[in-house]
């Protein structure tokens, strides 16, 4: 499309140029147009797509939300529960093969999202404009939809009203060898996020050691956080793919030497239904990790509007209820309440006793932390 | 072709024309060429890709470390062999793999030899039935034994329902519940039928005259065995040894189920961990090591067979050895053989079945029995539907049939086609190439092959679309992996049909397809059925090959049972395995009917 075609520009050429300019312009504004849809327009567009595929960190998407969403909008939700390492693999594979199956992901690996998926344009950050004012700015980019405390828990039938350990360092004692149950850090990035956050707050770990044992911690690694990770790895923890199993191992009744474990606080809701005796361990200096879960639309999603509608839905009271209506989770939508069964009404009320990782630090350290863990685990 | 002489060019064109018309008339050549192209891609490309993966930076690492996707790197070789974690991801697993393989093979070999001798050459009670019954463990998926063991011996070290022994108040120690001991025993019990079959067939092939001569000269039975029969079994022993070692090295389910709780890692489970943590460079390196070990074992096997060939005396024209009288040992040996059957074949079935029928393990009260795990809408304590009401299991069942079925169908037809091309094009390059290449997948352990396919078909390459996440990938990988068996049997089946019937057809003016459908197909009907049912059986119980390739929606029964185990739903996993066992048994029975022989001996996969 050269303008200097023989020095002369024909009328048709000019017209075609103008048309293609406007055509390009409309292409350019396409996404903006869809962002500016009203909720009703979004619902209509989503219903036209008919279904939406999700990979989710929690089975409640498939078990609860899917049915309610379909009943309300007539849109089918195909939900697969998946650990984040697998989700990462799939998102990258699908986007780079051009064969995108998934639309919306509920994803725990913030560091990977921040350093790879977002910069490479493999996901689209969609903050439902209808709710934006209720979502704190620091949870919007990328969008966090849920905060889930992963807590240290114990068996209240075996040990009564108070946790058998007072300091996290006791988990590295011989007495608890083979009796701490946790996720496999090779599979769940949350554990690496926890290790990284421990490095960030090394001083508190060292102080807690001094308070408990009355002497200074001998640090042979770069910092007290790493020292803890090393000693924990050497103390033979039992590793799992799923925290359901951790909760069952810890909470099953009738044990004389019940283990301690880290699992999502939400497991406490199953105490009655599955006859477990799980209780929160009031341990110093940290009671666990506050895990943000991100919600992103995958680039090239086959059902983008249905994905947007579902993203909106799980940020409303009705859609968030499977998580926030029971113990163990806080919505990033500050206008939604949380279950009275939670030990604290909001994430802030835990007052720093939950670790929160810094995505940049985790991204920088994760490979080394992983190798460090593998090297020291028995 | 570039000759300036126009006459020679003309003759060339004429001869080409003649060749072309021959081709159309006799498409064997064409079939051969097409097969060469397809197999080159399906077999060689994965091998090339896994070698290149081991030295090129993965996309994931390139993204994280800022390098270029695919650039040359020693990073992964270094990581596996020399880095600070090499001990954990490679050297210790290697040591463990060798330990477990050694003991498993030793037990399997001993059991196989003793039982084969008893069944083929003595008057042990029920020998007629034992010949078939002792092969049953081979028909069960490999995780059957392991989950049965876990159901029986698990203790509080890991979560989930109580083990059976524990519910009786006996707490099995960790070393009995998890780790090298149970892994070795379970593998031995799964693989001894293989030794049993090979020894049985070797024993029945030994020339009876040798024994007769010896006994005429007054040799005692003991001397005949120690001086004649056992030495003659040495080549078979070596084959059994090497093949069993190769098999145990590639087994995934047993170490995954029984090793993980004790953090006892074998090469196969280490490979899987690397897959799960997206460490695909390391996956490639470990896969290559596994393949090289497989290759080495095979070469040693070939060498041994050659070296010992001159001692092999196949004569015995159908004369069966008179079963020797065991005298006072008859009862003890009979009990021994039947106990092995009980432990290895019936035991797992009973344990698995019981666990799915009892709500609480170990409570034999009548009220504790029920079908909740099978037909329940919401199984108590699990928040999960029972097997027959679970959409996941129904999908997995459909997928298993669809995937194993299509793979078997393609594999059977392809095997015969290869056989046809190889036999009808004797002495050509194509024939030799097809023969060799169709055997290549045999060298690579399933896990390694799957890893290669995963990297090869994750993205679209040329005309081949990205197959990741589709059923066709699973079908394809099964077809290629089972091809060595299918092509071997295809070649031997075609060998038995001379070219004469076809030539007669040709003389009568029958075209190629007509000859195939009216002459060849009827002749090869039963060969085709066998060539389809055998891969189907193997496909139904396949795990290590597919465990990395399944995606939500393409789960198979075997992988679904592993998912259930991951969640601690032991009973549901056991029920799923039982379904596989039943399907396989039925297939074997059909096979026996079709072929009117005991074809368990053909269960190579």
Coordinates of N, CA, C and O in Angstrom, one line a residue, chain A residues 194-353:
Chain A
X194 N 6.0 -19.5 50.9 CA 6.2 -19.4 52.3 C 7.7 -19.3 52.7 O 8.1 -18.5 53.5
X195 N 8.5 -20.2 52.0 CA 9.9 -20.1 52.3 C 10.5 -18.8 52.1 O 11.3 -18.2 52.8
X196 N 10.1 -18.2 50.9 CA 10.6 -16.9 50.5 C 10.2 -15.8 51.6 O 11.0 -15.0 52.0
X197 N 8.9 -15.9 52.0 CA 8.4 -14.9 53.0 C 9.1 -15.1 54.3 O 9.4 -14.2 55.0
X198 N 9.5 -16.3 54.6 CA 10.3 -16.6 55.8 C 11.7 -15.9 55.7 O 12.2 -15.4 56.7
X199 N 12.3 -16.0 54.5 CA 13.5 -15.2 54.3 C 13.3 -13.8 54.6 O 14.2 -13.1 55.2
X200 N 12.2 -13.2 54.1 CA 11.9 -11.8 54.2 C 11.8 -11.4 55.7 O 12.1 -10.3 56.1
X201 N 11.3 -12.4 56.5 CA 11.1 -12.0 57.9 C 11.9 -12.9 58.8 O 11.5 -13.4 59.9
X202 N 13.2 -13.0 58.4 CA 14.1 -13.8 59.2 C 14.3 -13.4 60.6 O 14.4 -14.2 61.5
X203 N 14.3 -12.1 60.8 CA 14.5 -11.6 62.2 C 13.5 -12.1 63.2 O 13.9 -12.4 64.3
X204 N 12.3 -12.1 62.7 CA 11.2 -12.6 63.6 C 11.4 -14.1 64.0 O 11.2 -14.5 65.1
X205 N 11.9 -14.8 63.0 CA 12.2 -16.2 63.2 C 13.3 -16.4 64.3 O 13.2 -17.2 65.2
X206 N 14.3 -15.6 64.1 CA 15.5 -15.7 65.0 C 15.0 -15.3 66.4 O 15.4 -15.9 67.4
X207 N 14.2 -14.2 66.5 CA 13.7 -13.8 67.8 C 12.9 -14.8 68.5 O 13.0 -15.0 69.7
X208 N 12.0 -15.5 67.7 CA 11.2 -16.5 68.2 C 12.0 -17.6 68.8 O 11.7 -18.2 69.8
X209 N 13.1 -18.0 68.1 CA 14.0 -19.0 68.6 C 14.6 -18.7 69.9 O 14.5 -19.4 70.9
X210 N 15.0 -17.4 70.0 CA 15.6 -17.0 71.3 C 14.6 -17.0 72.4 O 14.9 -17.4 73.5
X211 N 13.4 -16.5 72.1 CA 12.4 -16.5 73.1 C 12.0 -17.9 73.6 O 11.9 -18.1 74.8
X212 N 12.0 -18.8 72.7 CA 11.6 -20.2 73.1 C 12.7 -21.0 73.8 O 12.5 -21.6 74.8
X213 N 13.9 -20.9 73.3 CA 15.0 -21.7 73.8 C 15.9 -20.9 74.7 O 16.8 -21.5 75.4
X214 N 15.7 -19.6 74.8 CA 16.5 -18.8 75.7 C 18.0 -18.7 75.2 O 18.8 -18.3 76.0
X215 N 18.3 -19.0 74.0 CA 19.6 -18.8 73.5 C 19.5 -18.3 72.0 O 18.5 -18.5 71.4
X216 N 20.7 -17.8 71.5 CA 20.7 -17.3 70.2 C 20.7 -18.5 69.2 O 21.3 -19.6 69.5
X217 N 20.1 -18.3 68.0 CA 20.0 -19.3 67.0 C 21.4 -19.3 66.3 O 21.9 -18.3 65.9
X218 N 21.9 -20.5 66.1 CA 23.2 -20.6 65.3 C 22.8 -20.7 63.9 O 22.2 -21.7 63.5
X219 N 23.1 -19.7 63.1 CA 22.7 -19.7 61.7 C 23.9 -20.1 60.8 O 24.9 -19.4 60.8
X220 N 23.8 -21.2 60.1 CA 24.8 -21.6 59.2 C 24.5 -21.4 57.8 O 25.3 -21.6 56.9
X221 N 23.3 -20.9 57.5 CA 22.9 -20.5 56.2 C 22.8 -19.0 56.1 O 23.1 -18.3 57.1
X222 N 22.4 -18.5 54.9 CA 22.4 -17.0 54.7 C 21.6 -16.2 55.7 O 21.9 -15.1 56.0
X223 N 20.5 -16.8 56.1 CA 19.6 -16.1 57.1 C 18.8 -17.1 57.9 O 18.8 -18.3 57.6
X224 N 18.1 -16.6 58.9 CA 17.4 -17.5 59.8 C 16.2 -18.2 59.1 O 15.9 -19.4 59.4
X225 N 15.7 -17.6 58.0 CA 14.6 -18.2 57.3 C 15.1 -19.5 56.6 O 14.5 -20.6 56.7
X226 N 16.2 -19.4 55.9 CA 16.8 -20.5 55.2 C 17.2 -21.6 56.3 O 17.1 -22.8 56.0
X227 N 17.7 -21.1 57.4 CA 18.1 -22.1 58.4 C 16.9 -22.9 58.9 O 17.0 -24.1 59.0
X228 N 15.8 -22.2 59.0 CA 14.5 -23.0 59.4 C 14.1 -24.0 58.3 O 13.8 -25.1 58.6
X229 N 14.2 -23.5 57.0 CA 13.8 -24.4 55.9 C 14.7 -25.6 55.9 O 14.2 -26.7 55.7
X230 N 16.0 -25.4 56.1 CA 16.9 -26.5 56.1 C 16.6 -27.5 57.2 O 16.5 -28.7 56.9
X231 N 16.4 -27.0 58.4 CA 16.2 -27.9 59.5 C 14.8 -28.6 59.3 O 14.7 -29.8 59.7
X232 N 13.9 -27.9 58.8 CA 12.6 -28.5 58.5 C 12.7 -29.7 57.5 O 12.2 -30.8 57.7
X233 N 13.4 -29.4 56.4 CA 13.6 -30.4 55.4 C 14.3 -31.6 55.9 O 14.0 -32.8 55.6
X234 N 15.3 -31.4 56.8 CA 16.1 -32.5 57.4 C 15.3 -33.3 58.4 O 15.6 -34.4 58.7
X235 N 14.2 -32.7 58.9 CA 13.4 -33.4 59.9 C 12.3 -34.3 59.3 O 11.4 -34.7 60.0
X236 N 12.5 -34.7 58.0 CA 11.7 -35.7 57.4 C 10.2 -35.4 57.4 O 9.4 -36.3 57.9
X237 N 9.8 -34.3 56.9 CA 8.3 -34.0 56.9 C 7.6 -35.0 55.9 O 8.3 -35.4 54.9
X238 N 6.4 -35.2 56.0 CA 5.6 -36.1 55.1 C 5.0 -35.2 54.1 O 4.3 -34.2 54.4
X239 N 5.2 -35.5 52.8 CA 4.8 -34.6 51.7 C 3.5 -35.1 51.0 O 3.4 -36.3 50.8
X240 N 2.7 -34.2 50.5 CA 1.5 -34.6 49.8 C 1.3 -33.7 48.6 O 1.8 -32.6 48.5
X241 N 0.4 -34.2 47.7 CA 0.0 -33.4 46.6 C -1.3 -32.6 47.0 O -1.5 -31.6 46.4
X242 N -2.1 -33.1 47.9 CA -3.4 -32.5 48.2 C -3.5 -32.2 49.7 O -3.2 -33.1 50.5
X243 N -4.0 -31.0 50.0 CA -4.1 -30.8 51.5 C -5.3 -31.5 52.1 O -5.3 -31.6 53.3
X244 N -6.2 -32.0 51.3 CA -7.2 -32.9 51.9 C -6.6 -34.0 52.7 O -7.0 -34.3 53.8
X245 N -5.6 -34.6 52.1 CA -4.9 -35.7 52.8 C -4.2 -35.2 54.1 O -4.1 -36.0 55.1
X246 N -3.6 -34.0 54.0 CA -2.9 -33.5 55.2 C -3.9 -33.3 56.3 O -3.7 -33.8 57.5
X247 N -5.0 -32.7 56.0 CA -6.1 -32.5 57.0 C -6.5 -33.8 57.6 O -6.7 -33.9 58.9
X248 N -6.8 -34.8 56.8 CA -7.2 -36.1 57.3 C -6.2 -36.7 58.2 O -6.5 -37.2 59.3
X249 N -4.9 -36.6 57.8 CA -3.8 -37.2 58.6 C -3.7 -36.5 60.0 O -3.6 -37.2 61.0
X250 N -3.9 -35.2 60.0 CA -3.8 -34.5 61.2 C -5.0 -34.7 62.1 O -4.9 -35.0 63.3
X251 N -6.2 -34.6 61.5 CA -7.4 -34.5 62.2 C -8.1 -35.7 62.6 O -9.1 -35.7 63.4
X252 N -7.7 -36.9 62.0 CA -8.4 -38.1 62.3 C -8.4 -38.4 63.8 O -7.4 -38.3 64.5
X253 N -9.6 -38.8 64.3 CA -9.7 -39.0 65.7 C -9.1 -40.4 66.1 O -9.0 -41.3 65.3
X254 N -8.8 -40.5 67.4 CA -8.3 -41.8 67.9 C -6.8 -41.9 67.8 O -6.3 -43.1 67.8
X255 N -6.1 -40.9 67.5 CA -4.6 -41.0 67.4 C -4.0 -40.6 68.7 O -4.3 -39.7 69.4
X256 N -2.9 -41.4 69.1 CA -2.2 -41.0 70.3 C -1.1 -40.0 70.0 O -0.7 -39.2 70.9
X257 N -0.5 -40.1 68.8 CA 0.6 -39.2 68.5 C 0.3 -38.5 67.2 O 1.0 -38.6 66.2
X258 N -0.8 -37.8 67.2 CA -1.3 -37.1 65.9 C -0.2 -36.2 65.5 O 0.4 -35.5 66.3
X259 N 0.0 -36.1 64.1 CA 0.9 -35.1 63.6 C 0.4 -33.7 63.5 O -0.8 -33.5 63.8
X260 N 1.3 -32.8 63.2 CA 0.9 -31.4 63.0 C 1.0 -31.2 61.5 O 1.8 -31.9 60.8
X261 N 0.2 -30.3 60.9 CA 0.3 -30.1 59.5 C 0.0 -28.7 59.1 O -0.5 -27.9 59.9
X262 N 0.3 -28.4 57.8 CA -0.1 -27.1 57.3 C -1.1 -27.4 56.1 O -0.8 -28.2 55.3
X263 N -2.2 -26.7 56.2 CA -3.3 -27.0 55.2 C -4.1 -25.7 55.1 O -4.0 -24.8 55.9
X264 N -5.1 -25.6 54.2 CA -5.9 -24.4 54.1 C -6.9 -24.4 55.3 O -7.5 -25.4 55.5
X265 N -7.0 -23.3 55.8 CA -8.0 -23.1 57.0 C -9.4 -23.6 56.7 O -10.1 -24.1 57.5
X266 N -9.7 -23.6 55.4 CA -11.0 -24.0 55.0 C -11.3 -25.5 55.3 O -12.5 -25.9 55.4
X267 N -10.3 -26.3 55.5 CA -10.5 -27.7 55.9 C -11.2 -27.8 57.2 O -11.8 -28.8 57.5
X268 N -11.2 -26.7 58.0 CA -11.8 -26.8 59.4 C -13.3 -26.9 59.2 O -14.0 -27.4 60.1
X269 N -13.8 -26.6 58.0 CA -15.3 -26.7 57.8 C -15.7 -28.2 57.7 O -16.9 -28.5 57.9
X270 N -14.7 -29.0 57.5 CA -15.0 -30.4 57.3 C -15.0 -31.2 58.7 O -15.2 -32.4 58.7
X271 N -14.7 -30.5 59.8 CA -14.6 -31.2 61.1 C -15.8 -32.0 61.4 O -15.7 -33.1 61.8
X272 N -17.0 -31.4 61.2 CA -18.2 -32.1 61.5 C -18.5 -33.2 60.5 O -18.7 -34.4 60.9
X273 N -18.5 -32.8 59.2 CA -18.9 -33.7 58.2 C -18.0 -35.0 58.1 O -18.5 -36.1 57.9
X274 N -16.7 -34.8 58.3 CA -15.8 -35.9 58.2 C -15.3 -36.4 59.6 O -14.3 -37.2 59.6
X275 N -15.9 -35.9 60.6 CA -15.5 -36.4 62.0 C -14.0 -36.2 62.2 O -13.3 -37.1 62.6
X276 N -13.6 -35.0 62.0 CA -12.1 -34.7 62.3 C -12.0 -33.7 63.5 O -13.0 -33.2 63.9
X277 N -10.8 -33.6 64.0 CA -10.6 -32.8 65.2 C -9.5 -31.7 64.9 O -8.5 -31.7 65.6
X278 N -9.7 -30.9 63.8 CA -8.7 -30.0 63.4 C -8.9 -28.7 64.2 O -10.0 -28.2 64.5
X279 N -7.7 -28.1 64.6 CA -7.8 -26.8 65.3 C -6.6 -26.0 64.9 O -5.5 -26.5 64.6
X280 N -6.8 -24.7 65.0 CA -5.7 -23.8 64.6 C -4.6 -23.8 65.7 O -4.9 -23.7 66.9
X281 N -3.4 -23.8 65.3 CA -2.3 -23.8 66.2 C -1.8 -22.4 66.4 O -1.3 -21.7 65.5
X282 N -1.9 -21.9 67.7 CA -1.5 -20.5 68.0 C 0.0 -20.6 68.2 O 0.5 -20.5 69.3
X283 N 0.8 -20.6 67.1 CA 2.2 -20.8 67.2 C 3.0 -19.5 66.8 O 2.5 -18.7 66.0
X284 N 4.1 -19.3 67.4 CA 4.9 -18.1 67.1 C 6.1 -18.5 66.1 O 6.5 -19.6 66.2
X285 N 6.6 -17.6 65.3 CA 6.1 -16.3 65.1 C 5.0 -16.2 64.1 O 4.3 -15.2 64.0
X286 N 4.8 -17.3 63.3 CA 3.7 -17.2 62.3 C 2.8 -18.3 62.4 O 3.1 -19.5 62.7
X287 N 1.5 -18.0 62.2 CA 0.5 -19.1 62.2 C 0.3 -19.8 60.9 O -0.5 -20.7 60.8
X288 N 1.0 -19.2 59.9 CA 0.8 -19.8 58.5 C 1.1 -18.8 57.5 O 1.9 -17.8 57.7
X289 N 0.4 -19.0 56.3 CA 0.7 -18.1 55.2 C -0.7 -17.6 54.6 O -1.6 -18.4 54.6
X290 N -0.7 -16.4 54.3 CA -2.0 -15.9 53.6 C -1.8 -16.0 52.1 O -1.0 -15.2 51.6
X291 N -2.4 -16.9 51.5 CA -2.2 -17.2 50.1 C -3.2 -16.4 49.2 O -4.4 -16.7 49.3
X292 N -2.7 -15.5 48.4 CA -3.6 -14.9 47.5 C -3.9 -15.8 46.3 O -3.0 -16.4 45.8
X293 N -5.1 -15.8 45.8 CA -5.4 -16.6 44.6 C -5.8 -15.5 43.5 O -6.7 -14.7 43.8
X294 N -5.2 -15.6 42.4 CA -5.4 -14.7 41.3 C -6.4 -15.2 40.3 O -6.5 -16.5 40.2
X295 N -7.1 -14.3 39.7 CA -8.1 -14.8 38.7 C -7.8 -14.1 37.4 O -7.7 -12.8 37.3
X296 N -7.5 -14.9 36.4 CA -7.0 -14.3 35.1 C -7.7 -15.0 33.9 O -8.1 -16.2 34.0
X297 N -8.0 -14.2 32.9 CA -8.5 -14.7 31.6 C -7.3 -15.1 30.8 O -6.4 -14.3 30.6
X298 N -7.3 -16.3 30.2 CA -6.2 -16.8 29.4 C -6.3 -16.2 28.0 O -7.4 -16.0 27.4
X299 N -5.2 -15.8 27.5 CA -5.1 -15.2 26.2 C -5.6 -16.1 25.1 O -5.3 -17.3 25.1
X300 N -6.5 -15.6 24.3 CA -7.1 -16.5 23.3 C -8.2 -17.4 23.8 O -8.5 -18.4 23.1
X301 N -8.7 -17.1 24.9 CA -9.8 -17.9 25.5 C -10.9 -18.0 24.6 O -11.4 -17.0 24.0
X302 N -11.4 -19.3 24.4 CA -12.5 -19.5 23.4 C -13.9 -18.8 23.9 O -14.7 -18.6 23.1
X303 N -14.0 -18.6 25.2 CA -15.3 -18.0 25.7 C -15.0 -16.8 26.6 O -15.2 -16.9 27.8
X304 N -14.4 -15.7 26.0 CA -13.9 -14.6 26.8 C -15.0 -13.9 27.6 O -14.8 -13.6 28.8
X305 N -16.2 -13.8 27.0 CA -17.3 -13.1 27.8 C -17.8 -13.9 28.9 O -18.1 -13.4 30.0
X306 N -18.0 -15.2 28.7 CA -18.5 -16.1 29.7 C -17.4 -16.1 30.9 O -17.8 -16.1 32.1
X307 N -16.1 -16.0 30.5 CA -15.1 -15.9 31.5 C -15.2 -14.7 32.3 O -15.1 -14.7 33.5
X308 N -15.5 -13.5 31.6 CA -15.6 -12.3 32.3 C -16.8 -12.3 33.3 O -16.7 -11.9 34.4
X309 N -17.9 -12.9 32.8 CA -19.1 -13.0 33.7 C -18.8 -13.8 34.9 O -19.2 -13.5 36.0
X310 N -18.1 -14.9 34.7 CA -17.8 -15.8 35.8 C -16.9 -15.1 36.8 O -17.0 -15.2 38.0
X311 N -15.9 -14.4 36.3 CA -15.0 -13.6 37.1 C -15.8 -12.6 38.0 O -15.5 -12.5 39.2
X312 N -16.7 -12.0 37.3 CA -17.6 -11.0 38.1 C -18.4 -11.8 39.1 O -18.5 -11.4 40.3
X313 N -18.9 -12.9 38.7 CA -19.8 -13.7 39.6 C -19.1 -14.1 40.9 O -19.7 -14.0 42.0
X314 N -17.9 -14.6 40.8 CA -17.2 -15.1 42.0 C -16.8 -14.0 42.9 O -16.3 -14.2 44.0
X315 N -16.9 -12.7 42.4 CA -16.6 -11.6 43.3 C -17.8 -11.0 43.9 O -17.8 -10.0 44.6
X316 N -19.0 -11.6 43.6 CA -20.2 -11.1 44.2 C -20.5 -12.1 45.4 O -19.9 -13.2 45.5
X317 N -21.4 -11.6 46.3 CA -21.7 -12.4 47.5 C -22.1 -13.9 47.1 O -21.6 -14.8 47.7
X318 N -23.0 -13.9 46.1 CA -23.5 -15.2 45.8 C -22.5 -16.2 45.2 O -22.3 -17.3 45.7
X319 N -21.6 -15.6 44.3 CA -20.6 -16.5 43.7 C -19.5 -16.8 44.7 O -18.8 -17.8 44.5
X320 N -19.2 -15.9 45.6 CA -18.1 -16.1 46.5 C -18.5 -17.0 47.7 O -17.6 -17.5 48.4
X321 N -19.8 -17.1 47.9 CA -20.2 -17.8 49.1 C -19.6 -19.2 49.4 O -19.3 -19.5 50.5
X322 N -19.4 -20.0 48.4 CA -18.8 -21.3 48.6 C -17.5 -21.2 49.4 O -17.1 -22.1 50.1
X323 N -16.8 -20.1 49.2 CA -15.6 -19.9 49.9 C -15.8 -19.0 51.2 O -15.4 -19.4 52.3
X324 N -16.3 -17.8 51.0 CA -16.4 -16.9 52.1 C -17.6 -17.1 53.0 O -17.6 -16.7 54.1
X325 N -18.5 -18.0 52.6 CA -19.6 -18.3 53.5 C -19.3 -19.3 54.5 O -20.0 -19.6 55.5
X326 N -18.1 -19.9 54.4 CA -17.6 -20.9 55.4 C -16.2 -20.4 55.9 O -15.7 -19.5 55.3
X327 N -15.7 -21.1 56.9 CA -14.5 -20.8 57.5 C -13.4 -20.9 56.4 O -13.4 -21.8 55.6
X328 N -12.4 -20.0 56.4 CA -11.2 -20.2 55.7 C -10.8 -19.4 54.5 O -9.9 -19.6 53.8
X329 N -11.6 -18.3 54.2 CA -11.3 -17.5 53.1 C -11.9 -16.1 53.2 O -12.9 -15.9 53.9
X330 N -11.2 -15.1 52.6 CA -11.7 -13.8 52.6 C -11.7 -13.3 51.1 O -10.7 -13.5 50.4
X331 N -12.8 -12.7 50.7 CA -12.9 -12.2 49.3 C -12.1 -10.9 49.3 O -11.9 -10.2 50.2
X332 N -11.5 -10.6 48.0 CA -10.8 -9.3 47.9 C -11.9 -8.2 47.7 O -11.5 -7.1 47.8
X333 N -13.1 -8.6 47.5 CA -14.2 -7.6 47.5 C -14.5 -7.2 48.9 O -15.2 -8.0 49.6
X334 N -14.1 -6.0 49.3 CA -14.2 -5.6 50.7 C -15.6 -5.5 51.2 O -15.9 -5.4 52.4
X335 N -16.6 -5.4 50.2 CA -17.9 -5.2 50.7 C -18.6 -6.6 51.1 O -19.7 -6.6 51.7
X336 N -17.9 -7.7 50.8 CA -18.4 -9.0 51.2 C -18.0 -9.3 52.6 O -16.8 -9.1 53.0
X337 N -18.8 -10.0 53.4 CA -18.5 -10.4 54.7 C -17.7 -11.7 54.7 O -17.4 -12.2 53.7
X338 N -17.3 -12.1 55.9 CA -16.7 -13.4 56.0 C -17.4 -14.3 57.0 O -18.2 -13.7 57.8
X339 N -17.1 -15.6 57.0 CA -17.9 -16.4 57.9 C -17.5 -16.2 59.4 O -16.3 -15.9 59.7
X340 N -18.5 -16.2 60.3 CA -18.2 -16.0 61.7 C -17.3 -17.1 62.3 O -16.8 -17.0 63.4
X341 N -17.2 -18.2 61.6 CA -16.3 -19.3 62.1 C -14.8 -19.0 62.0 O -14.0 -19.7 62.5
X342 N -14.5 -18.0 61.2 CA -13.1 -17.6 61.1 C -12.5 -17.1 62.4 O -13.3 -16.5 63.2
X343 N -11.3 -17.5 62.7 CA -10.7 -17.0 64.0 C -10.6 -15.4 64.0 O -10.7 -14.8 65.0
X344 N -10.5 -14.8 62.8 CA -10.5 -13.4 62.7 C -11.4 -12.9 61.5 O -11.5 -13.6 60.5
X345 N -12.1 -11.8 61.7 CA -13.1 -11.5 60.7 C -12.5 -11.0 59.4 O -13.2 -11.2 58.3
X346 N -11.3 -10.5 59.3 CA -10.7 -10.0 58.1 C -9.3 -10.5 58.0 O -8.7 -10.9 59.1
X347 N -8.7 -10.4 56.8 CA -7.3 -10.8 56.7 C -6.4 -9.9 57.5 O -5.4 -10.3 58.1
X348 N -6.7 -8.6 57.6 CA -5.9 -7.7 58.3 C -5.9 -8.0 59.8 O -4.9 -7.7 60.5
X349 N -7.0 -8.5 60.3 CA -7.1 -8.8 61.7 C -6.1 -9.8 62.3 O -6.0 -10.0 63.5
X350 N -5.5 -10.6 61.3 CA -4.5 -11.6 61.8 C -3.2 -10.9 62.3 O -2.3 -11.5 62.8
X351 N -3.2 -9.6 62.0 CA -2.1 -8.7 62.4 C -0.7 -9.3 62.1 O 0.1 -9.4 63.0
X352 N -0.5 -9.6 60.9 CA 0.9 -10.0 60.5 C 1.3 -11.4 61.0 O 2.5 -11.8 60.8
X353 N 0.4 -12.2 61.6 CA 0.8 -13.5 62.0 C 0.8 -14.5 60.9 O 1.1 -15.6 61.0

